[in-house]
Coordinates of C-alpha atoms and ligand atoms in Angstrom, one line a residue:
M1 CA 0.0 0.0 0.0
K2 CA 1.2 3.5 -0.8
L3 CA 0.5 6.6 1.2
N4 CA 1.3 10.3 0.6
G5 CA 1.9 13.2 2.8
I6 CA 4.1 16.2 3.3
G7 CA 7.9 15.8 3.5
A8 CA 9.0 17.6 6.6
A9 CA 12.7 16.5 6.8
K10 CA 14.4 15.1 3.7
G11 CA 15.9 11.6 3.5
L12 CA 15.2 7.9 3.0
A13 CA 14.5 5.2 5.6
V14 CA 13.4 1.6 5.5
G15 CA 12.5 -0.4 8.6
P16 CA 10.0 -1.8 11.0
V17 CA 7.5 0.6 12.5
V18 CA 6.7 1.3 16.1
V19 CA 3.2 2.7 16.4
L20 CA 2.7 5.1 19.2
R21 CA -0.9 4.6 19.9
E22 CA -3.0 6.6 22.3
L23 CA -3.4 5.0 25.8
P24 CA -6.1 2.4 26.3
V25 CA -9.5 3.7 27.2
V26 CA -9.6 4.7 30.8
E27 CA -11.7 2.3 33.0
H28 CA -14.5 4.1 34.8
K29 CA -15.7 2.4 38.0
Y30 CA -17.2 3.3 41.3
I31 CA -15.2 2.4 44.4
E32 CA -16.2 1.7 48.0
P33 CA -15.5 4.5 50.6
N34 CA -12.9 2.2 52.2
E35 CA -10.9 2.1 48.9
I36 CA -10.5 5.9 48.6
Q37 CA -7.4 6.0 50.7
N38 CA -5.8 3.4 48.6
E39 CA -6.7 5.3 45.4
R40 CA -5.1 8.4 46.9
K41 CA -1.9 6.4 47.6
R42 CA -1.9 5.2 44.0
L43 CA -2.2 8.8 42.8
V44 CA 0.8 9.9 45.0
K45 CA 2.9 7.0 43.6
A46 CA 1.9 7.8 40.0
L47 CA 2.8 11.5 40.5
E48 CA 6.1 10.6 42.0
C49 CA 6.8 8.3 39.1
V50 CA 5.8 11.1 36.6
G51 CA 8.0 13.5 38.6
S52 CA 11.1 11.4 38.3
E53 CA 10.3 10.6 34.6
L54 CA 10.1 14.4 33.9
M55 CA 13.2 15.2 35.9
E56 CA 15.2 12.5 34.2
L57 CA 13.9 13.8 30.8
K58 CA 14.8 17.4 31.7
S59 CA 18.3 16.4 32.7
R60 CA 18.9 14.9 29.3
L61 CA 17.8 18.0 27.4
A62 CA 19.6 21.1 26.1
L63 CA 18.6 24.1 28.2
E64 CA 16.4 25.7 25.6
L65 CA 14.2 22.5 25.3
Q66 CA 13.7 22.2 29.0
G67 CA 10.8 24.7 29.1
I68 CA 8.4 22.1 27.6
I69 CA 9.1 19.8 30.5
K70 CA 9.2 22.6 33.2
A71 CA 5.5 23.4 32.4
Q72 CA 4.6 19.9 33.2
I73 CA 6.6 19.8 36.4
L74 CA 4.6 22.7 37.6
F75 CA 1.3 20.8 37.2
L76 CA 2.7 18.2 39.6
E77 CA 2.7 20.8 42.3
D78 CA -0.6 22.4 41.3
P79 CA -2.8 22.4 44.4
E80 CA -6.0 23.3 42.5
L81 CA -5.6 20.3 40.2
K82 CA -5.0 18.0 43.2
S83 CA -8.1 19.2 45.0
E84 CA -10.2 18.8 41.9
I85 CA -9.0 15.2 41.6
D86 CA -9.8 14.6 45.2
I87 CA -13.4 15.9 44.8
Y88 CA -13.9 13.1 42.2
L89 CA -12.3 10.5 44.5
S90 CA -14.7 11.5 47.3
Q91 CA -17.6 11.0 44.9
G92 CA -16.5 7.3 44.7
K93 CA -14.8 7.4 41.3
N94 CA -11.7 5.4 40.7
V95 CA -8.4 7.3 40.5
E96 CA -7.9 6.9 36.7
W97 CA -11.4 8.3 36.1
A98 CA -10.8 11.1 38.7
V99 CA -7.6 12.2 37.0
E100 CA -9.2 12.1 33.6
A101 CA -12.2 14.1 34.6
A102 CA -10.3 16.7 36.6
I103 CA -7.7 17.3 33.9
D104 CA -10.3 17.3 31.0
E105 CA -12.3 19.9 32.9
Y106 CA -9.1 22.0 33.3
V107 CA -8.4 21.7 29.6
Q108 CA -11.9 22.6 28.6
A109 CA -11.7 25.8 30.7
M110 CA -8.5 26.7 29.0
M111 CA -9.9 26.1 25.5
L112 CA -13.0 28.2 26.2
L113 CA -10.8 31.3 26.8
K114 CA -10.1 31.4 23.1
N115 CA -6.6 32.5 23.7
D116 CA -3.9 30.9 21.5
Y117 CA -1.3 31.0 24.2
L118 CA -3.6 29.1 26.7
K119 CA -4.6 26.7 23.9
E120 CA -0.9 25.8 23.5
R121 CA -0.6 25.3 27.2
A122 CA -3.6 23.0 27.1
E123 CA -1.5 20.7 24.9
D124 CA 1.0 20.5 27.8
V125 CA -1.8 19.7 30.2
K126 CA -3.0 16.9 27.9
D127 CA 0.5 15.5 27.7
F128 CA 0.7 15.6 31.4
K129 CA -2.6 13.7 31.7
R130 CA -1.2 11.0 29.5
R131 CA 1.8 10.6 31.6
V132 CA -0.2 10.3 34.9
L133 CA -2.7 7.8 33.4
A134 CA 0.2 5.8 31.9
A135 CA 1.9 5.7 35.3
L136 CA -1.4 4.6 36.9
M137 CA -1.8 1.8 34.3
G138 CA 1.8 0.7 34.7
L139 CA 2.8 1.8 31.1
S140 CA 5.4 4.2 29.9
A141 CA 4.0 7.6 28.7
S142 CA 3.8 6.5 25.1
G143 CA 2.9 2.9 26.0
V144 CA 6.0 1.8 23.9
R145 CA 9.7 1.8 24.2
I146 CA 11.9 1.6 21.2
T147 CA 14.5 -1.1 21.4
Q148 CA 15.7 -1.5 17.8
P149 CA 16.1 0.9 14.9
S150 CA 12.6 1.8 13.8
I151 CA 10.4 4.2 12.0
L152 CA 8.0 6.0 14.4
I153 CA 4.4 6.3 13.5
A154 CA 1.9 8.5 15.5
K155 CA -1.1 10.6 15.2
D156 CA 1.0 13.5 16.4
L157 CA 4.3 13.7 18.3
P158 CA 4.3 16.3 21.0
P159 CA 7.8 17.8 21.3
S160 CA 8.2 16.4 24.8
E161 CA 7.7 12.9 23.3
I162 CA 10.3 13.3 20.6
I163 CA 12.9 14.8 22.7
G164 CA 12.5 12.0 25.3
L165 CA 13.3 9.4 22.7
D166 CA 16.6 7.7 22.0
V167 CA 16.9 9.3 18.5
S168 CA 19.8 7.1 17.6
L169 CA 17.2 4.3 17.2
V170 CA 14.8 6.5 15.2
L171 CA 15.2 5.9 11.5
G172 CA 12.3 8.3 10.6
F173 CA 9.1 9.9 11.8
I174 CA 5.7 9.7 10.2
T175 CA 2.6 11.5 11.6
E176 CA -1.0 11.8 10.7
Q177 CA -1.2 15.4 11.9
G178 CA 1.1 18.4 11.9
G179 CA 2.6 20.5 9.2
P180 CA 6.1 21.0 8.0
T181 CA 6.7 23.8 10.5
S182 CA 5.3 21.9 13.5
H183 CA 7.7 21.6 16.4
S184 CA 8.2 17.9 15.6
A185 CA 9.2 18.7 12.0
I186 CA 11.7 21.3 13.1
I187 CA 13.2 18.9 15.7
A188 CA 13.4 16.1 13.1
R189 CA 15.1 18.4 10.6
A190 CA 17.6 19.6 13.2
A191 CA 18.4 16.0 14.1
G192 CA 18.8 15.0 10.4
I193 CA 16.0 12.4 10.7
P194 CA 13.7 11.9 7.6
A195 CA 10.2 12.8 8.4
M196 CA 6.7 13.1 6.8
V197 CA 3.7 14.7 8.3
G198 CA 0.0 15.1 7.4
V199 CA -0.3 11.5 6.2
I200 CA -4.1 10.9 5.9
N201 CA -5.4 7.6 7.3
L202 CA -1.9 6.6 8.6
L203 CA -2.9 4.9 11.8
N204 CA -5.6 2.9 10.1
S205 CA -3.1 1.6 7.6
I206 CA -0.2 0.5 9.7
E207 CA 0.4 -2.0 12.5
N208 CA 3.4 -2.5 14.8
G209 CA 6.0 -4.6 13.0
D210 CA 5.0 -3.6 9.5
I211 CA 7.9 -2.7 7.2
V212 CA 7.8 0.8 5.8
V213 CA 9.8 2.5 3.1
L214 CA 9.8 6.3 3.8
N215 CA 10.9 8.6 1.0
A216 CA 10.6 12.1 2.4
N217 CA 12.2 13.5 -0.8
S218 CA 9.4 12.3 -3.1
E219 CA 6.8 12.4 -0.2
E220 CA 5.9 8.7 -0.6
I221 CA 5.4 5.9 1.9
W222 CA 5.1 2.2 1.1
V223 CA 3.6 -0.1 3.7
N224 CA 4.9 -3.6 3.4
P225 CA 6.1 -2.9 -0.1
P226 CA 6.8 -5.5 -2.8
N227 CA 10.3 -7.1 -2.2
N228 CA 11.9 -5.4 -5.2
I229 CA 11.0 -1.9 -3.9
R230 CA 12.1 -2.7 -0.4
I231 CA 15.4 -4.2 -1.6
S232 CA 16.1 -1.3 -3.9
Y233 CA 15.5 1.2 -1.1
E234 CA 17.6 -0.8 1.4
A235 CA 20.4 -0.6 -1.1
K236 CA 20.0 3.2 -1.5
V237 CA 20.0 3.8 2.2
E238 CA 23.0 1.6 2.6
E239 CA 24.8 3.4 -0.2
N240 CA 23.9 6.8 1.3
N241 CA 25.3 5.7 4.7
R242 CA 28.4 4.3 3.1
Q243 CA 29.1 7.5 1.2
L244 CA 28.4 9.6 4.3
L245 CA 30.9 7.6 6.3
I246 CA 33.5 8.1 3.7
A247 CA 32.8 11.8 3.4
K248 CA 32.7 12.1 7.2
S249 CA 36.1 10.6 7.5
K250 CA 37.4 13.5 5.3
K251 CA 35.9 16.1 7.6
D252 CA 39.2 17.8 8.4
L253 CA 40.2 18.2 4.8
K254 CA 40.1 21.8 3.4
T255 CA 37.2 22.8 1.3
V256 CA 39.3 23.7 -1.7
T257 CA 38.9 23.2 -5.4
L258 CA 41.4 21.3 -7.6
D259 CA 42.9 24.7 -8.6
D260 CA 43.2 26.0 -5.0
R261 CA 40.2 28.2 -4.5
E262 CA 39.2 27.7 -0.8
V263 CA 35.7 28.4 0.5
E264 CA 34.1 28.3 3.9
L265 CA 31.8 25.3 4.7
A266 CA 29.5 26.1 7.5
A267 CA 26.4 24.6 9.2
N268 CA 22.9 25.9 9.7
I269 CA 21.8 25.1 13.2
G270 CA 18.8 25.6 15.5
G271 CA 20.5 25.5 18.9
P272 CA 23.2 23.9 21.0
Q273 CA 21.6 20.5 20.5
D274 CA 22.8 20.6 16.8
A275 CA 26.4 21.8 17.6
A276 CA 27.9 18.3 18.2
S277 CA 26.6 16.8 14.9
A278 CA 27.6 19.9 13.0
L279 CA 31.2 19.6 14.3
E280 CA 31.2 15.8 13.7
W281 CA 30.2 16.3 10.1
G282 CA 32.9 18.8 9.6
A283 CA 31.3 22.2 9.7
K284 CA 34.0 24.9 10.1
G285 CA 31.6 27.4 11.6
V286 CA 27.9 28.3 11.8
G287 CA 26.7 30.3 8.8
L288 CA 23.1 30.5 10.2
F289 CA 21.9 30.0 13.8
R290 CA 18.1 30.1 13.4
T291 CA 17.5 31.6 16.8
E292 CA 13.7 31.4 16.5
L293 CA 13.8 27.7 17.5
L294 CA 14.6 28.9 21.0
Y295 CA 11.5 31.0 21.0
M296 CA 9.3 28.3 19.5
Q297 CA 10.2 25.7 22.2
K298 CA 8.5 27.7 24.9
N299 CA 5.1 29.2 25.7
E300 CA 6.7 32.5 26.5
L301 CA 9.6 34.7 25.4
P302 CA 12.9 33.2 26.5
S303 CA 14.7 35.4 29.0
E304 CA 18.0 37.1 28.3
E305 CA 19.7 34.6 30.6
V306 CA 18.2 31.5 28.8
Q307 CA 19.2 32.9 25.5
Y308 CA 22.7 33.9 26.7
T309 CA 23.4 30.4 28.1
A310 CA 22.4 28.8 24.8
Y311 CA 24.2 31.3 22.6
K312 CA 27.4 31.1 24.8
E313 CA 27.4 27.3 24.6
V314 CA 27.4 27.4 20.8
A315 CA 30.0 30.3 20.6
E316 CA 32.3 28.4 22.9
R317 CA 32.0 25.1 21.1
F318 CA 32.8 26.5 17.7
A319 CA 35.5 29.0 18.8
P320 CA 37.8 30.0 17.2
D321 CA 35.5 29.3 14.2
Y322 CA 32.7 31.8 13.8
V323 CA 29.0 31.6 14.6
I324 CA 26.5 33.8 12.7
F325 CA 23.5 34.6 14.9
R326 CA 20.5 35.5 12.9
T327 CA 18.2 37.7 14.9
L328 CA 14.7 36.5 15.5
D329 CA 13.0 35.5 12.2
I330 CA 9.4 34.8 13.4
G331 CA 6.2 35.3 11.4
G332 CA 5.5 34.0 7.9
D333 CA 5.0 30.2 8.5
K334 CA 6.7 30.4 11.9
A335 CA 4.2 31.6 14.5
L336 CA 4.7 32.4 18.1
P337 CA 1.2 32.0 19.5
Y338 CA 2.0 33.7 22.8
L339 CA 2.8 36.9 20.9
Q340 CA -0.8 37.0 19.8
M341 CA 0.0 38.5 16.4
P342 CA -3.0 39.5 14.3
L343 CA -3.9 37.0 11.5
E344 CA -2.7 38.2 8.2
D345 CA -3.9 37.4 4.6
N346 CA -0.3 37.1 3.4
P347 CA 1.9 36.3 6.3
F348 CA 5.0 35.8 4.2
L349 CA 4.6 39.4 3.0
G350 CA 3.6 40.6 6.4
Y351 CA 4.8 41.4 9.9
R352 CA 7.8 39.1 10.4
A353 CA 11.4 39.0 11.3
L354 CA 13.2 42.4 11.4
R355 CA 9.9 44.2 10.8
L356 CA 8.5 42.8 14.1
C357 CA 11.8 43.3 15.9
L358 CA 12.0 47.0 15.0
D359 CA 8.4 47.4 16.2
R360 CA 9.2 45.6 19.5
P361 CA 12.6 47.1 20.6
D362 CA 12.1 45.5 24.1
L363 CA 12.1 42.0 22.6
F364 CA 14.9 42.9 20.1
K365 CA 17.2 44.4 22.7
T366 CA 16.8 41.4 25.0
Q367 CA 18.0 39.2 22.2
L368 CA 20.8 41.5 21.1
R369 CA 22.1 41.8 24.7
A370 CA 22.2 38.0 25.0
I371 CA 24.0 37.6 21.7
L372 CA 26.5 40.4 22.4
R373 CA 27.3 38.9 25.9
A374 CA 27.7 35.4 24.4
G375 CA 30.0 37.0 21.8
Q376 CA 32.5 37.6 24.6
H377 CA 33.1 33.9 24.7
G378 CA 33.8 33.2 21.0
N379 CA 33.9 34.5 17.5
I380 CA 30.5 35.7 16.6
K381 CA 28.8 37.7 13.9
I382 CA 25.3 39.1 13.8
M383 CA 22.9 39.1 10.8
F384 CA 19.5 40.7 10.3
P385 CA 16.9 38.8 8.4
M386 CA 14.3 40.1 5.9
V387 CA 15.9 43.5 5.3
A388 CA 14.0 45.3 2.6
T389 CA 15.4 48.9 2.9
L390 CA 18.5 50.7 4.0
N391 CA 16.4 52.5 6.5
E392 CA 15.6 49.2 8.3
L393 CA 19.2 48.3 8.4
R394 CA 20.2 51.6 9.8
Q395 CA 17.5 51.4 12.5
A396 CA 18.6 47.8 13.4
K397 CA 22.3 48.9 13.6
A398 CA 21.4 51.9 15.8
I399 CA 19.6 49.6 18.3
L400 CA 22.5 47.3 18.2
N401 CA 25.0 50.1 18.8
E402 CA 22.9 51.4 21.7
T403 CA 22.7 48.0 23.3
A404 CA 26.4 47.4 22.9
S405 CA 27.3 50.7 24.5
Q406 CA 24.9 50.0 27.4
L407 CA 26.8 46.7 27.9
G408 CA 30.2 48.6 27.7
I409 CA 31.1 46.6 24.6
V410 CA 33.3 48.7 22.4
K411 CA 34.4 46.3 19.7
L412 CA 31.3 45.2 17.8
P413 CA 31.2 41.8 15.9
E414 CA 30.9 41.8 12.1
I415 CA 27.4 42.8 11.1
G416 CA 25.6 41.4 8.0
I417 CA 22.3 41.0 6.4
M418 CA 20.4 38.2 4.8
V419 CA 19.8 39.1 1.2
E420 CA 16.5 37.4 0.7
I421 CA 14.2 40.2 -0.5
P422 CA 14.7 41.2 -4.1
S423 CA 14.8 44.9 -3.1
A424 CA 18.0 44.2 -1.1
A425 CA 19.4 42.3 -4.0
V426 CA 18.8 45.2 -6.4
M427 CA 20.3 47.7 -3.9
A428 CA 23.1 45.3 -2.9
G429 CA 25.8 47.9 -3.9
A430 CA 24.4 50.4 -1.4
F431 CA 23.9 47.8 1.3
A432 CA 27.4 46.5 0.9
K433 CA 28.8 49.8 2.0
E434 CA 27.0 49.5 5.3
V435 CA 27.6 45.9 6.3
D436 CA 30.6 43.5 6.8
F437 CA 29.0 40.6 4.9
F438 CA 26.0 39.3 3.1
S439 CA 24.4 35.9 3.5
I440 CA 22.0 35.0 0.6
G441 CA 18.7 33.6 1.9
S442 CA 17.9 31.7 -1.3
N443 CA 14.8 30.0 0.3
D444 CA 13.0 33.3 0.5
L445 CA 14.8 35.1 -2.3
I446 CA 13.5 32.5 -4.8
Q447 CA 10.0 32.7 -3.5
Y448 CA 9.9 36.5 -3.6
T449 CA 11.6 36.7 -7.0
M450 CA 9.4 34.1 -8.6
A451 CA 6.2 35.0 -6.7
A452 CA 6.0 31.3 -5.8
D453 CA 5.2 30.2 -2.3
R454 CA 8.1 28.1 -1.0
G455 CA 5.7 25.6 0.6
N456 CA 3.1 25.3 -2.2
K457 CA 3.5 22.2 -4.3
S458 CA 1.3 23.5 -7.1
V459 CA 3.8 26.2 -8.0
S460 CA 7.0 24.3 -7.2
Y461 CA 7.8 24.1 -10.9
L462 CA 8.6 27.9 -10.5
Y463 CA 10.6 27.4 -7.4
Q464 CA 14.0 26.3 -8.8
H465 CA 17.5 26.8 -7.7
L466 CA 18.8 26.9 -11.3
E467 CA 16.3 29.5 -12.6
P468 CA 18.4 31.9 -14.7
S469 CA 16.8 34.9 -13.0
V470 CA 17.8 33.6 -9.6
L471 CA 21.4 32.9 -10.8
N472 CA 21.6 36.4 -12.2
L473 CA 20.4 37.9 -8.9
V474 CA 23.0 35.9 -7.0
D475 CA 25.6 37.1 -9.4
M476 CA 24.6 40.8 -8.8
I477 CA 24.7 40.3 -5.1
I478 CA 28.2 38.7 -5.1
K479 CA 29.6 41.3 -7.5
A480 CA 28.2 44.2 -5.4
A481 CA 29.7 42.7 -2.2
H482 CA 33.1 42.0 -3.7
N483 CA 33.3 45.4 -5.3
A484 CA 33.0 46.8 -1.8
G485 CA 35.6 44.4 -0.4
K486 CA 33.0 42.3 1.5
W487 CA 32.4 38.6 1.6
V488 CA 29.2 36.7 0.7
G489 CA 27.8 33.5 1.9
M490 CA 24.6 31.6 1.2
C491 CA 22.5 29.9 3.9
G492 CA 19.4 28.9 2.0
E493 CA 18.9 25.2 0.8
M494 CA 20.5 26.1 -2.5
A495 CA 23.9 26.3 -0.9
G496 CA 23.8 22.6 -0.2
D497 CA 22.3 21.5 -3.5
P498 CA 25.0 19.6 -5.5
E499 CA 23.5 20.8 -8.8
A500 CA 23.8 24.4 -7.7
I501 CA 27.2 24.2 -6.1
P502 CA 29.3 24.4 -9.3
F503 CA 27.5 27.5 -10.4
L504 CA 27.7 29.2 -7.0
L505 CA 31.3 28.4 -6.8
G506 CA 31.9 29.8 -10.3
L507 CA 30.0 33.0 -9.4
G508 CA 32.5 33.5 -6.6
L509 CA 30.4 32.6 -3.5
D510 CA 32.8 32.7 -0.4
E511 CA 30.8 30.7 2.1
F512 CA 28.4 27.8 1.8
S513 CA 26.2 27.1 4.8
M514 CA 23.8 24.2 4.9
G515 CA 22.0 21.6 7.0
T516 CA 24.6 19.5 8.8
S517 CA 23.9 16.2 6.8
A518 CA 24.6 18.0 3.5
I519 CA 28.1 19.1 4.5
P520 CA 30.3 16.0 3.7
K521 CA 28.9 15.6 0.2
A522 CA 29.3 19.3 -0.5
R523 CA 32.9 19.2 0.7
E524 CA 33.7 16.2 -1.5
L525 CA 32.0 17.8 -4.5
I526 CA 33.9 21.1 -4.2
R527 CA 37.2 19.3 -3.8
S528 CA 36.5 17.5 -7.1
L529 CA 35.7 20.7 -9.1
S530 CA 37.9 23.2 -10.9
Y531 CA 37.1 26.8 -10.0
S532 CA 38.1 28.1 -13.4
E533 CA 35.9 25.6 -15.2
C534 CA 33.0 26.6 -12.8
Q535 CA 33.6 30.2 -13.7
E536 CA 33.2 29.4 -17.4
L537 CA 30.1 27.3 -16.7
S538 CA 28.5 30.0 -14.6
K539 CA 29.1 32.6 -17.3
L540 CA 27.2 30.3 -19.7
A541 CA 24.5 29.7 -17.1
L542 CA 23.8 33.4 -16.6
A543 CA 23.0 33.7 -20.4
C544 CA 20.6 30.7 -20.3
S545 CA 16.9 31.2 -20.8
S546 CA 15.6 28.2 -18.9
V547 CA 16.3 25.9 -16.0
A548 CA 16.6 23.0 -18.5
E549 CA 19.4 24.9 -20.3
V550 CA 21.3 25.5 -17.1
Q551 CA 20.8 21.8 -16.1
A552 CA 22.4 20.8 -19.4
L553 CA 25.6 22.6 -18.2
I554 CA 25.9 20.6 -15.0
P555 CA 29.3 18.9 -15.2
G556 CA 29.5 15.2 -15.5
I557 CA 31.5 14.8 -12.4
V558 CA 28.6 16.3 -10.4
R559 CA 26.1 14.0 -12.0
G560 CA 28.2 11.1 -10.9
Q561 CA 28.1 12.2 -7.3
I562 CA 24.4 13.2 -7.3
S563 CA 23.0 9.9 -8.5
Ligands
PEP1 C1 16.4 31.6 3.6 O1 15.3 32.3 3.4 O2 17.0 31.2 2.7 C2 16.8 31.2 4.9 C3 17.9 30.6 5.1 O3 16.0 31.5 6.0 P1 14.7 30.7 6.4 O4 14.7 29.4 5.6 O5 14.8 30.5 7.8 O6 13.6 31.6 6.0
MG2 MG1 14.5 33.4 5.0

């Protein structure tokens, strides 16, 4: 059987599935008055068990992920909830029923408030209920433990569930609910685990122990596929792993072309939890720290201290290599419910990233303080996202300067912008005079140039890395920066695309920043290319009139490595 869904984190996986089903239906029964005391004791024991489970989970998590768990630890102590449960016990209901009734009531009250922030917290309360009921029933919170490499199947995977798993045994995730920007999808991407979400009818189609082929690149899933499909995918996964191992073993080699042009190869990360794998895969710096993940893991704005600790950890781990902190890029498809931003007709064209930060200097300054303080412990750079006008850049720099002088910091780090709005690309010459570097955000630059939503499959034929208009814009941006003596990186997906790399190299890109798992292959590819040949190719590409014409220029050596 074949199922379709939305690819949330690229990659292939083949293996047995573990289905995380909901807990069994809670038994409702009346108890005798002399049994109430025993039920109270069972509750105390279950809460203790949940308490140690949560504390153990918390101790294993990076600081910025701990907020999810802390919210649940607070419920353990909540006197109101305990007295609600006790009322049901005194009415003669068994403890499972009492817990269920009391927490459901609590959740309903939260949902009635029609407040997005509280609705999100209601999810935490439901997660907490599952834990307590599981403890009362003698099950683990999910009812399942993973003991062998498996593909996880679930209706939805709350972040607390994913981060509690031994991810080294998780070959992939598939969920019935959720979208590509759900927390689970973001965590899967950061961990480099293939994932698909929004798979209709998933739980009705799969049983524990079924074999699944997951192709998150083509957004297809086969349940118990014919042998030939399974075998061919097993071979592909094995070959991918083999190539990665070889490429990883070369992680300390320079990223240099056959004719000695050296470029920077850096990682895109979402927080300290990604630092180890980025280093292990050979990143020589961080070209993009997506700081918004830290904001999305919580139900409130992270404090300066929480941010400082996370940023410092990353700066220290990479020093003396650099870490580029992108200031908060929220909005568009990345919502922060607790900020209660108004609904917009066109969120990608709306109140997001730097636009929001300039409008909320309180929030912006807190982040800048945390970054600047962390900068004292490593080699950092700061970059502003979604800059459309010089005026915005100047305002952002003024706030940064003010924050630095309040902290007594005299020597500012390098300051750059993401060039991801066509207006900034067109005005790159003027911007280059006022920054230290550019990082091309191809993900957004392509969607705004082509007027094609980056997440809309129906217009994906327009959303192409090798579109001549995109290559010409990239060329303009690089030339403008180099004319002003500044360097240019790229941190959109295009930088890690083997088909695009020869052209970017030829156009003179100085830094390639990408998802960790793309790094080894990119290094190998660049080491096998000649810069002067790539320069010739990119000249030809700029004059092409279609993607197909550019594709025809892709060197044979690249094709060999892509297949
Ligand atoms: C981009 O737009 O290319 C980019 C790297 O930023 P994000 O994908 O986070 O919008
Ligand atoms: Mg972007």
